[in-house]
mmCIF file of C-alpha atoms and ligand atoms in Angstrom:
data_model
loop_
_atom_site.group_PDB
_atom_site.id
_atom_site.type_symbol
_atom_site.label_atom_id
_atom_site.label_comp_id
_atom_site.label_asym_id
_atom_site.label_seq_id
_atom_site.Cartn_x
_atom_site.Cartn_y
_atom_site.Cartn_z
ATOM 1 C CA UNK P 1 -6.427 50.995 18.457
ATOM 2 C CA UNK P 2 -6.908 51.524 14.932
ATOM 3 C CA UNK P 3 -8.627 55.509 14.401
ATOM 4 C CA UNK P 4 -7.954 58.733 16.214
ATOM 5 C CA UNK P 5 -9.652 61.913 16.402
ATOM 6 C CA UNK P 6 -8.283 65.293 17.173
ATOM 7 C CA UNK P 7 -10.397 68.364 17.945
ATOM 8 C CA UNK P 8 -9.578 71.866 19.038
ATOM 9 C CA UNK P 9 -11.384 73.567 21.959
ATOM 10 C CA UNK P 10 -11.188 76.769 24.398
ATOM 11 C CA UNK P 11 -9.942 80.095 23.191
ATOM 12 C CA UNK P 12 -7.332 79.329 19.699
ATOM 13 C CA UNK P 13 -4.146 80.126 19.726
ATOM 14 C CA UNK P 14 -1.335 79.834 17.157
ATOM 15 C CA UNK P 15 0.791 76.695 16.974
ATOM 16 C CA UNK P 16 -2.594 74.738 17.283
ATOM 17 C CA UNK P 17 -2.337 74.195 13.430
ATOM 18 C CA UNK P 18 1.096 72.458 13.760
ATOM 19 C CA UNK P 19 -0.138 70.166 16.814
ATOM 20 C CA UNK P 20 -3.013 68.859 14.300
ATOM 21 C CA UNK P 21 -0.076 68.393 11.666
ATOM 22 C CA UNK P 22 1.451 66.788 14.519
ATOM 23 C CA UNK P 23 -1.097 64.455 15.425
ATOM 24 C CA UNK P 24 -1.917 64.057 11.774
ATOM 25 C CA UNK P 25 0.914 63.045 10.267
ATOM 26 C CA UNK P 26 2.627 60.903 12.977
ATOM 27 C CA UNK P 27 -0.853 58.912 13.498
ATOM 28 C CA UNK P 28 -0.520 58.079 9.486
ATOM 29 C CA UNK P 29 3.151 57.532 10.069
ATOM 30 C CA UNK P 30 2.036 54.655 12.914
ATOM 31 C CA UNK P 31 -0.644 53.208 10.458
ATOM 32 C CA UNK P 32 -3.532 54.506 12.322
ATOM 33 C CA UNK P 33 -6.125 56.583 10.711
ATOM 34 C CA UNK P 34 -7.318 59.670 11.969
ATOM 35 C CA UNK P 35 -10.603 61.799 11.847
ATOM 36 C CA UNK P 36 -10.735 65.880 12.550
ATOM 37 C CA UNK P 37 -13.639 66.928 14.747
ATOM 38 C CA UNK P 38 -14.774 70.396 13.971
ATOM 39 C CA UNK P 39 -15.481 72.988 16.596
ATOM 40 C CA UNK P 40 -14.628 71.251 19.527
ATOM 41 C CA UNK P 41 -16.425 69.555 21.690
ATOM 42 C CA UNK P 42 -19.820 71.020 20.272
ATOM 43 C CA UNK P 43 -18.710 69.742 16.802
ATOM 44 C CA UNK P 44 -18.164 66.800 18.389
ATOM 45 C CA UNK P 45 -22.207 66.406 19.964
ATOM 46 C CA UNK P 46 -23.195 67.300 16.096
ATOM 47 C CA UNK P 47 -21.392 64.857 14.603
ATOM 48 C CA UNK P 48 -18.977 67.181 12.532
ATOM 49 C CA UNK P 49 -16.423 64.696 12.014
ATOM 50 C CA UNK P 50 -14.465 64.167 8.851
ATOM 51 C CA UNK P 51 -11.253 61.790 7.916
ATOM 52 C CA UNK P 52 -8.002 63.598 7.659
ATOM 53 C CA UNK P 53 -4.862 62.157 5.292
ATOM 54 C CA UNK P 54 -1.583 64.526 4.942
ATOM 55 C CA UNK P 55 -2.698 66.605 2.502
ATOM 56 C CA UNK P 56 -5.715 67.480 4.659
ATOM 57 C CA UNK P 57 -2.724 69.266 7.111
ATOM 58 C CA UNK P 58 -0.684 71.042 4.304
ATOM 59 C CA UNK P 59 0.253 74.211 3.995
ATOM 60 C CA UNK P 60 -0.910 74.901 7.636
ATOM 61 C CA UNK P 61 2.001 74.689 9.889
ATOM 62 C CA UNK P 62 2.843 78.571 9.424
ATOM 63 C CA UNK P 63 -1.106 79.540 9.792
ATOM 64 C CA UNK P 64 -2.577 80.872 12.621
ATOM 65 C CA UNK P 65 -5.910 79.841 14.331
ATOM 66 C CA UNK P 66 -6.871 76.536 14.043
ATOM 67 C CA UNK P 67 -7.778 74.950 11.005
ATOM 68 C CA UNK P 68 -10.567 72.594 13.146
ATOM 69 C CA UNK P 69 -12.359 75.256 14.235
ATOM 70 C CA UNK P 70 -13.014 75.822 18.005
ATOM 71 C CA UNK P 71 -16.095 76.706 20.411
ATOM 72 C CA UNK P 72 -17.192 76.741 23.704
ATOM 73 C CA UNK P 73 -19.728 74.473 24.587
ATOM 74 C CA UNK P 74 -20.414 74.136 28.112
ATOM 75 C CA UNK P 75 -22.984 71.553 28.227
ATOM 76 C CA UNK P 76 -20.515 68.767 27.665
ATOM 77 C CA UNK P 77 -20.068 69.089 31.702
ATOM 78 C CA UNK P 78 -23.316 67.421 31.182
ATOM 79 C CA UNK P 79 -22.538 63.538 31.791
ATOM 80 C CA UNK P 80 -25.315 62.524 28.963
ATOM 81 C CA UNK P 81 -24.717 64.945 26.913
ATOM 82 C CA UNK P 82 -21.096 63.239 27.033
ATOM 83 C CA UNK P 83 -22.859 60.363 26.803
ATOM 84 C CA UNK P 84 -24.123 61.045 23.756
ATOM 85 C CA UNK P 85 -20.491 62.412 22.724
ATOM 86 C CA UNK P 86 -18.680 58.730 23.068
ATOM 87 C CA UNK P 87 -21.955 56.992 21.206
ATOM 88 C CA UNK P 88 -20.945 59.054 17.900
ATOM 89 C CA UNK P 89 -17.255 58.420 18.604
ATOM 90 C CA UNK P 90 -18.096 54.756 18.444
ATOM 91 C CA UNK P 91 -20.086 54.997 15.650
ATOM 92 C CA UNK P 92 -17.177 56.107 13.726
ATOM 93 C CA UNK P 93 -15.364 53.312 15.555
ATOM 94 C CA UNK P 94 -12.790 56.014 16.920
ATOM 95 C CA UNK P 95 -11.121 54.836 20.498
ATOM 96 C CA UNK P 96 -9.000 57.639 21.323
ATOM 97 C CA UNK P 97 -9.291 61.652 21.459
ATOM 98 C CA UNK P 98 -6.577 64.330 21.310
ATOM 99 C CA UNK P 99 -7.967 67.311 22.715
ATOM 100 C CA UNK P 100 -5.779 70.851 21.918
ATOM 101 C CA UNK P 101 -7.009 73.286 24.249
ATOM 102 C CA UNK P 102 -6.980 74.388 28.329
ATOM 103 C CA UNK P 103 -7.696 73.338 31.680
ATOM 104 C CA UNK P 104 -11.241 73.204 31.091
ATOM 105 C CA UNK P 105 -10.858 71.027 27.459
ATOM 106 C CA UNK P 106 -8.647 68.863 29.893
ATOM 107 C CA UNK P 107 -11.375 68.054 32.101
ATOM 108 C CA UNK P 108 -13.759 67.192 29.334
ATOM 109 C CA UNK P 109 -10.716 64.991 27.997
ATOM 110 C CA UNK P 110 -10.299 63.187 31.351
ATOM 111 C CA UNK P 111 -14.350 62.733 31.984
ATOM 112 C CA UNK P 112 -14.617 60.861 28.301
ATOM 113 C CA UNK P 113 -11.659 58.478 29.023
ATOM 114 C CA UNK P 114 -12.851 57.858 32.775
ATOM 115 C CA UNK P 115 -16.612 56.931 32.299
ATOM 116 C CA UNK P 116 -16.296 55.780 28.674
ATOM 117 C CA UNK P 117 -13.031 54.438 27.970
ATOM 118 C CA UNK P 118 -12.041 56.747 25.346
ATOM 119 C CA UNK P 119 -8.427 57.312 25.191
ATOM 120 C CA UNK P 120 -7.512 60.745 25.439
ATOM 121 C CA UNK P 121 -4.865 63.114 25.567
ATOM 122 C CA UNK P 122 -4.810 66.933 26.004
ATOM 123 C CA UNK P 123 -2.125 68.983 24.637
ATOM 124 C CA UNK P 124 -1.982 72.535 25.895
ATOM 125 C CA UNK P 125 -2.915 75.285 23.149
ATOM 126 C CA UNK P 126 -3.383 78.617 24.847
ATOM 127 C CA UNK P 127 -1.951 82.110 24.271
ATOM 128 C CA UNK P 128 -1.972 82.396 28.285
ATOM 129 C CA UNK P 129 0.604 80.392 29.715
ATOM 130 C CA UNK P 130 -2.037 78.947 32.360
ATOM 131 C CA UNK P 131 -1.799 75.281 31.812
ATOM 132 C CA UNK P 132 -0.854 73.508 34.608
ATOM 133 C CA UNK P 133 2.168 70.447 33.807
ATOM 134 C CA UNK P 134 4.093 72.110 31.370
ATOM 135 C CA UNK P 135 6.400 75.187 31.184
ATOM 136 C CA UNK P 136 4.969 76.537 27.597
ATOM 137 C CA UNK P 137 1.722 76.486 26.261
ATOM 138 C CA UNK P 138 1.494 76.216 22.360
ATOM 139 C CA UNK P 139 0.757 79.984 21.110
ATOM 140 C CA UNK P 140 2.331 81.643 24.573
ATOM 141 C CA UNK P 141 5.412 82.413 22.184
ATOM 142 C CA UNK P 142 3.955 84.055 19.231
ATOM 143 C CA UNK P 143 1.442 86.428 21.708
ATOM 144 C CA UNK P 144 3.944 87.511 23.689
ATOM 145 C CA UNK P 145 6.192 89.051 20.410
ATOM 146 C CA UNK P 146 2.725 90.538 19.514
ATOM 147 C CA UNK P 147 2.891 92.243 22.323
ATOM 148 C CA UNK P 148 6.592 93.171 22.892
ATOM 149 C CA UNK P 149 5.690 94.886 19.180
ATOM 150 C CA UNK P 150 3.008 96.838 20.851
ATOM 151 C CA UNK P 151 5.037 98.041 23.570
ATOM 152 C CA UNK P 152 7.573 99.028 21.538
ATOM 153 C CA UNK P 153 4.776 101.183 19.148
ATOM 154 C CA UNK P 154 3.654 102.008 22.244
ATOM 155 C CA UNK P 155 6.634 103.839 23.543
ATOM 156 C CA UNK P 156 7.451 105.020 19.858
ATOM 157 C CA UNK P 157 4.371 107.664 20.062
ATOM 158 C CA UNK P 158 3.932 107.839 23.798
ATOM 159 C CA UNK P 159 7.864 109.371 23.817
ATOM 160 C CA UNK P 160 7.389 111.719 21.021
ATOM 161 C CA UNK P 161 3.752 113.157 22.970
ATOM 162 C CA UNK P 162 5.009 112.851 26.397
ATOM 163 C CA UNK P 163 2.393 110.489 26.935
ATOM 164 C CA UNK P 164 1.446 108.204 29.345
ATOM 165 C CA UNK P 165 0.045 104.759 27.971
ATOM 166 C CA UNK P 166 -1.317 101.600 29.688
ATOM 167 C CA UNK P 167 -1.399 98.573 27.246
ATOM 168 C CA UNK P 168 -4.129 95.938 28.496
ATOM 169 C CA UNK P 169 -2.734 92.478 27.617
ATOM 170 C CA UNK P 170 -4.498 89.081 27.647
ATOM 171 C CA UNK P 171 -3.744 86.067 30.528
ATOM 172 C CA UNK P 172 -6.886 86.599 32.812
ATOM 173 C CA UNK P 173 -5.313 84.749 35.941
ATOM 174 C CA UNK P 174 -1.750 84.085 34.576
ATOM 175 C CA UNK P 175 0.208 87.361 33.807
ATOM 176 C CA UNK P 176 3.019 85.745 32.463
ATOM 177 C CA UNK P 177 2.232 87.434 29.181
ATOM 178 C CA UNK P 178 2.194 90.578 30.659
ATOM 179 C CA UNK P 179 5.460 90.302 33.146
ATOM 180 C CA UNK P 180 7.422 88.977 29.975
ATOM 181 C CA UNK P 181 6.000 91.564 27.634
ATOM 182 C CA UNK P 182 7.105 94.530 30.461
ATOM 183 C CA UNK P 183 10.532 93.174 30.835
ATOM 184 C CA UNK P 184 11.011 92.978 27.282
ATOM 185 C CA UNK P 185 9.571 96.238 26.193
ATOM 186 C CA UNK P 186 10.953 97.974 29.173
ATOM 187 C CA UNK P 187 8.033 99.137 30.942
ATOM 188 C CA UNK P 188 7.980 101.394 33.775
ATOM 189 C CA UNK P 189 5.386 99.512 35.324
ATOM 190 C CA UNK P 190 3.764 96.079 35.128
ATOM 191 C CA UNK P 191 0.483 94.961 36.866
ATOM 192 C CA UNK P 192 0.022 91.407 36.992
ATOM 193 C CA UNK P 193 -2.994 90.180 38.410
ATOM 194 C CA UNK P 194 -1.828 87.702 40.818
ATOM 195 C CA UNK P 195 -0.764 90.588 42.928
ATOM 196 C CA UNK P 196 -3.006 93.186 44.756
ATOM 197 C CA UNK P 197 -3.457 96.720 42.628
ATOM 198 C CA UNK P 198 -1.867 98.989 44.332
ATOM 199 C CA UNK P 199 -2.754 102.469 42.576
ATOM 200 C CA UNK P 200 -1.290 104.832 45.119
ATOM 201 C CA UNK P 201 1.910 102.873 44.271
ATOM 202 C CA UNK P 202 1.439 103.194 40.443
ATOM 203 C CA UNK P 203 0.744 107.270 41.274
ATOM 204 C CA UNK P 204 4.081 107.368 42.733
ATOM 205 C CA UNK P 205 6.007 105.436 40.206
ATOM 206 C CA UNK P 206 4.602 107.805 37.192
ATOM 207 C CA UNK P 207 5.545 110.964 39.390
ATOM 208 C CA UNK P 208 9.076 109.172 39.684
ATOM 209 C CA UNK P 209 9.099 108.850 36.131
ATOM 210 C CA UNK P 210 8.352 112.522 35.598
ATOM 211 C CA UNK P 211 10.419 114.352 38.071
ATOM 212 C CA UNK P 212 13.462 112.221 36.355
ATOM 213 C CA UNK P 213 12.483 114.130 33.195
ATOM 214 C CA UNK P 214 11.157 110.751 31.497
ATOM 215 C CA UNK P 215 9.002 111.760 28.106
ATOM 216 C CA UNK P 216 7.141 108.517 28.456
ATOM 217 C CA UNK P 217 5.570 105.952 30.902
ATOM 218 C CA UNK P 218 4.407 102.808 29.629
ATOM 219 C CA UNK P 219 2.207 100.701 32.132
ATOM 220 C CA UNK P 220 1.457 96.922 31.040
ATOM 221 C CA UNK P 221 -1.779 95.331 33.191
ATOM 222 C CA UNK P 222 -3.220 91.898 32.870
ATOM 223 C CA UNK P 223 -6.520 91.745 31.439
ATOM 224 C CA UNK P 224 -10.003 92.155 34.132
ATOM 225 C CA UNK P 225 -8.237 94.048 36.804
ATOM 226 C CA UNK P 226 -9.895 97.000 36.052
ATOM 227 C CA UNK P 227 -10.929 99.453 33.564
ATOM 228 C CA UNK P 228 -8.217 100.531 31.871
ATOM 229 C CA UNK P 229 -9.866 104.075 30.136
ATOM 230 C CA UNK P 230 -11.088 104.743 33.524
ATOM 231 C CA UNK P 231 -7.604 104.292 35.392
ATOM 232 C CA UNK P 232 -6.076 106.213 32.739
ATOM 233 C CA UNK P 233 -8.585 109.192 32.878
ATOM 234 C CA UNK P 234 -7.766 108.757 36.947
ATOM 235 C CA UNK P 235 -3.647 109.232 36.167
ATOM 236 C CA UNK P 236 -4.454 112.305 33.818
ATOM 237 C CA UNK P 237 -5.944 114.069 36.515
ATOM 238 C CA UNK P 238 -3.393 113.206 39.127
ATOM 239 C CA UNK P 239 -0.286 113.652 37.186
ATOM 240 C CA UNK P 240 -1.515 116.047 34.827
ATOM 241 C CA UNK P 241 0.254 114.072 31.378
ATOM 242 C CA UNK P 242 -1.820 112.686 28.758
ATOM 243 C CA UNK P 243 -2.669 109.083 29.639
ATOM 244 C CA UNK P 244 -4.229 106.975 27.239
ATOM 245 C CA UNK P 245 -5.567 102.906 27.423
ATOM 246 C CA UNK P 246 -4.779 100.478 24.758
ATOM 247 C CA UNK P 247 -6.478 97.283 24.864
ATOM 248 C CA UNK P 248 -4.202 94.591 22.329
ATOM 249 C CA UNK P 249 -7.412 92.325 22.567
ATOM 250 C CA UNK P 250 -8.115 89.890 20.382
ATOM 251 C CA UNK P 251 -5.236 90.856 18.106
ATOM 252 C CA UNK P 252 -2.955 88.846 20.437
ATOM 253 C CA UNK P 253 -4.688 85.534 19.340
ATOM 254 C CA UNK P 254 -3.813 86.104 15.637
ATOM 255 C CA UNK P 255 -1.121 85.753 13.779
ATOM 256 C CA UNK P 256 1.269 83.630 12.105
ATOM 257 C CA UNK P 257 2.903 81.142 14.665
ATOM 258 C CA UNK P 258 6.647 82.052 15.602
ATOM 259 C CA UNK P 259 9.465 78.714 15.301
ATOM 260 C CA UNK P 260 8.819 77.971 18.772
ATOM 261 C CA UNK P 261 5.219 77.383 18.650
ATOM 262 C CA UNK P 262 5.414 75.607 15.557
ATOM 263 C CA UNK P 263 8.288 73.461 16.697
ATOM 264 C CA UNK P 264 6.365 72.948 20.560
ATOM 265 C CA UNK P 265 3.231 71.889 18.685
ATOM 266 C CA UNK P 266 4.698 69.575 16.185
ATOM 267 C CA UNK P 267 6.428 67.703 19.228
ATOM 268 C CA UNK P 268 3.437 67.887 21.578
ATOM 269 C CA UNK P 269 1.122 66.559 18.526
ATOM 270 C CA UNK P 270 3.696 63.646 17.695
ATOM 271 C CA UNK P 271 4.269 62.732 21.429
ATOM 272 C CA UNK P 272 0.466 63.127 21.630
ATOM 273 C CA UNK P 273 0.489 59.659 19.528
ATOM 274 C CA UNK P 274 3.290 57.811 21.143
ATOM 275 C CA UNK P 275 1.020 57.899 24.319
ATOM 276 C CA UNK P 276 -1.645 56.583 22.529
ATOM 277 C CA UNK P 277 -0.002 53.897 20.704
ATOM 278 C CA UNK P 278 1.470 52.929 24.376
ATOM 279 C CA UNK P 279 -2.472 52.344 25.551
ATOM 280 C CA UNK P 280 -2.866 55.514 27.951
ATOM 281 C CA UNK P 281 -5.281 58.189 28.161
ATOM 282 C CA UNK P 282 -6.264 60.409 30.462
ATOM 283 C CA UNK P 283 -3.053 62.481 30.316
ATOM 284 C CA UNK P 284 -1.828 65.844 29.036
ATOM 285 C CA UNK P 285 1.309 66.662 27.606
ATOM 286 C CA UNK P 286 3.924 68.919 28.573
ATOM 287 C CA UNK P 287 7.491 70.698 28.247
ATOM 288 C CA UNK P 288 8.963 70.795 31.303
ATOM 289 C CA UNK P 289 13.334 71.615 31.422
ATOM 290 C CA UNK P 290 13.741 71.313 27.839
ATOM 291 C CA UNK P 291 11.740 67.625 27.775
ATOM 292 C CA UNK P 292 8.542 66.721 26.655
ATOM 293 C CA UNK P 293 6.241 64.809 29.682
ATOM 294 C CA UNK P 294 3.001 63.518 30.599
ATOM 295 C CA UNK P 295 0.528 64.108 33.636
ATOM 296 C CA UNK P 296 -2.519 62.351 35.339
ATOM 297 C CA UNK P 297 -4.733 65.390 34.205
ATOM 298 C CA UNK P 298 -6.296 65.408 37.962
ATOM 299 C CA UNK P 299 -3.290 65.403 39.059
ATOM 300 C CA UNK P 300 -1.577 68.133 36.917
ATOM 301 C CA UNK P 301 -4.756 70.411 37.327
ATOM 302 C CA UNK P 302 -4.943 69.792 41.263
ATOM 303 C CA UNK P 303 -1.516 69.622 42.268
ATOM 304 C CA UNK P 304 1.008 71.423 40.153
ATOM 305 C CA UNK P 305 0.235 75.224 40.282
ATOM 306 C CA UNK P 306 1.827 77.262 37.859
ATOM 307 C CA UNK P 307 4.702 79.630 39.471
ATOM 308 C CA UNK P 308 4.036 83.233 39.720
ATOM 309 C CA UNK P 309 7.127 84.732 37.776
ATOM 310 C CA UNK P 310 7.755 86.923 41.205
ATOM 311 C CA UNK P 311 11.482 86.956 40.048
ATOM 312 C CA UNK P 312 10.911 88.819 36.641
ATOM 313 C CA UNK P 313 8.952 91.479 38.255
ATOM 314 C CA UNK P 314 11.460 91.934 40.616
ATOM 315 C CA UNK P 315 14.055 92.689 37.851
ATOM 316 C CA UNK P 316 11.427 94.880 36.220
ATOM 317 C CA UNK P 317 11.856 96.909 39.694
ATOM 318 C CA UNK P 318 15.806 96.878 39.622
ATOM 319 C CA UNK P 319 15.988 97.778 35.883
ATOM 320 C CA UNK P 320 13.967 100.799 36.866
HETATM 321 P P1 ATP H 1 -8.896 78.638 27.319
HETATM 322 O O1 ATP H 1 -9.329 78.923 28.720
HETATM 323 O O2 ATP H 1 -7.484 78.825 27.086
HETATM 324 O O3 ATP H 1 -9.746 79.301 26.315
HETATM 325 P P2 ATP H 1 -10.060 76.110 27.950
HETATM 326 O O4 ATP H 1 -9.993 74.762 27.347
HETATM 327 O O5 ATP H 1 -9.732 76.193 29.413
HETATM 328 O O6 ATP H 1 -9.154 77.053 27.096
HETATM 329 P P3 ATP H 1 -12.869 76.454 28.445
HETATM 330 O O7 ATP H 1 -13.876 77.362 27.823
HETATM 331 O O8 ATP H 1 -12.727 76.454 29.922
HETATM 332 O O9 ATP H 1 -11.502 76.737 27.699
HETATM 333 O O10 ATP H 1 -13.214 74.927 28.044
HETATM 334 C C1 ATP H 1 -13.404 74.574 26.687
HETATM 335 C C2 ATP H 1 -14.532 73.577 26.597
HETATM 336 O O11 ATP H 1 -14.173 72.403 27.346
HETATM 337 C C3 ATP H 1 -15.855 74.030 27.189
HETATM 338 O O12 ATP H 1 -16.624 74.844 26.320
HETATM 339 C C4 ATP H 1 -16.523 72.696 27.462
HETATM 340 O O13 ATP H 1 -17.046 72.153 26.256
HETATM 341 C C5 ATP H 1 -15.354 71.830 27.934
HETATM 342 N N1 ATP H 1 -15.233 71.851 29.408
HETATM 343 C C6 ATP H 1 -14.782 72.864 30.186
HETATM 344 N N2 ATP H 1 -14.832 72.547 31.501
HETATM 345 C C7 ATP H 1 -15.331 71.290 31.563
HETATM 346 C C8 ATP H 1 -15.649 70.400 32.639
HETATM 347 N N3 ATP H 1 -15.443 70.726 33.927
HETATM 348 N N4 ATP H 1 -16.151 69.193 32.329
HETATM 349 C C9 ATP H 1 -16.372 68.832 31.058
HETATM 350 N N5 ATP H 1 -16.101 69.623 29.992
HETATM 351 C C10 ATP H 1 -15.604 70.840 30.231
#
């Protein structure tokens, strides 16, 4: 194995920047060279494939987003369009992939080394925490202070109105951003959405709040449970407090990457190479207790669900 690519793909996230440095500088490190696909896997059907050397990765490591680019493009579930994919990698005579991204960029990772014998690796980059195989994704870190600052902006004006707020926060099926951002902001309430609403419950908890002469309620729900300006209209008229939605959004993604992050990505995109210089592919990376580890990606996405954090929403309840 002589060249290496490395392409972003899925939603960004920061800390992906330090993974490419990662992969980057390690790779040139090991005497390999290395090649940066643009815009995932989609830059990767159009050929948008450039060589990288270590001044293509300065100055990036404390830069959010991803430097790469990334995209969705679904039609590389498409075996020939894949096809096609691993042609133009061997055109460029490149024999192994890292992939930064989720569980979907994984399977795309695992399809290319199983029917074409491209080497690849995925590392996890996701602000959502819903990687299966590792304890952190790269970028979990960094979203969750963004939105333990919210919180805490949150309560700021929702205590000096009386207010009621509801902060929507990202994670779609994973709520550990939400859980970890109600613990630390000290919500009254936290909705995750691997749990059943319960809105009578919620009702009840606010009217708590109230009668204990509390001059705020904040109320932190995972992203696509429901509409958040309509609940909060619903807990006006109930309660009779202003209740306003906030949805972080987007904003959550941005950002400048905290230590961890930067630190989890430079590891991931250095351990990244070691697998490849050892021959394997197929694999993602992971932290697990402290130590970085590889997984079968089948296996990892099949067979090693991520734990609902049912503990730290039972503290949230005791530290009511
Ligand atoms: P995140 O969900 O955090 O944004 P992700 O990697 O899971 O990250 P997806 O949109 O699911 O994001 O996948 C990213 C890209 O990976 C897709 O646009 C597609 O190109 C490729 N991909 C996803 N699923 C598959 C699959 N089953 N087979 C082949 N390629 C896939």
């Amino acid at each position: 194995m002589k060249k290496i690519a490395v392409l972003t793909s899925g939603g960004d996230a920061p800390g992906m920047n330090a993974a490419i440095r990662g992969v980057v500088r390690s790779a040139l490190k090991s005497g390999l060279e290395v090649f940066g696909i643009y815009e995932g896997y989609y830059g990767l059907y159009h050929d948008k494939i450039k060589p990288l050397d270590r001044y293509s990765v300065s100055d990036i490591i404390n830069r959010g987003g991803t430097i790469l680019g990334s995209a969705r493009f679904p039609e590389f579930k498409n075996p020939e369009i894949r096809a096609k994919c691993a042609d133009i990698l061997r055109s460029h005579n490149i024999d192994a992939l890292v992939v930064i991204g989720g569980d979907g960029s994984y399977m795309g990772a695992k399809l290319l080394t199983e029917e074409h014998g491209i080497q690849c690796i995925g590392i996890p980059g996701t602000i959502d925490n819903d990687v299966a195989g590792t304890d952190y994704t790269i970028g979990y870190q960094t979203a969750l202070e963004t939105a333990v600052e919210a919180v805490d902006r949150l309560r700021d004006t929702s205590s000096s109105h009386q207010r009621i707020s509801i902060l929507e926060i990202m994670g779609r099926h994973c709520s550990d951003l939400t859980i970890a951002a109600g613990i630390a902001g000290g919500a009254e309430y936290i909705v995750p959405s691997e749990m059943e609403f319960n809105r009578e419950e919620l009702i009840r908890k606010i009217e708590r709040c109230i009668a204990k002469g509390k001059r705020h309620a904040i109320i932190c729900i995972t992203e696509m449970i429901c509409d958040v300006n309509q609940l909060a209209r619903e807990i006006e008229s109930r309660v009779h407090k202003e209740t306003r939605a906030t949805v972080l959004g987007h904003v959550q993604r941005g950002g400048s990457p905290c230590a961890f992050d930067r630190i989890l990505g430079s590891r991931m995109g250095a351990y990244a190479v070691d697998l490849l210089l050892a021959g394997k592919g197929g694999y993602c990376v992971g932290i697990q207790n402290e130590h970085l580890v590889h997984h079968d990606i089948i296996d990892a996405i099949n067979n090693m669900q991520r734990e609902f954090k049912k503990g730290l929403l039972e503290l949230a309840e005791r530290l009511e």
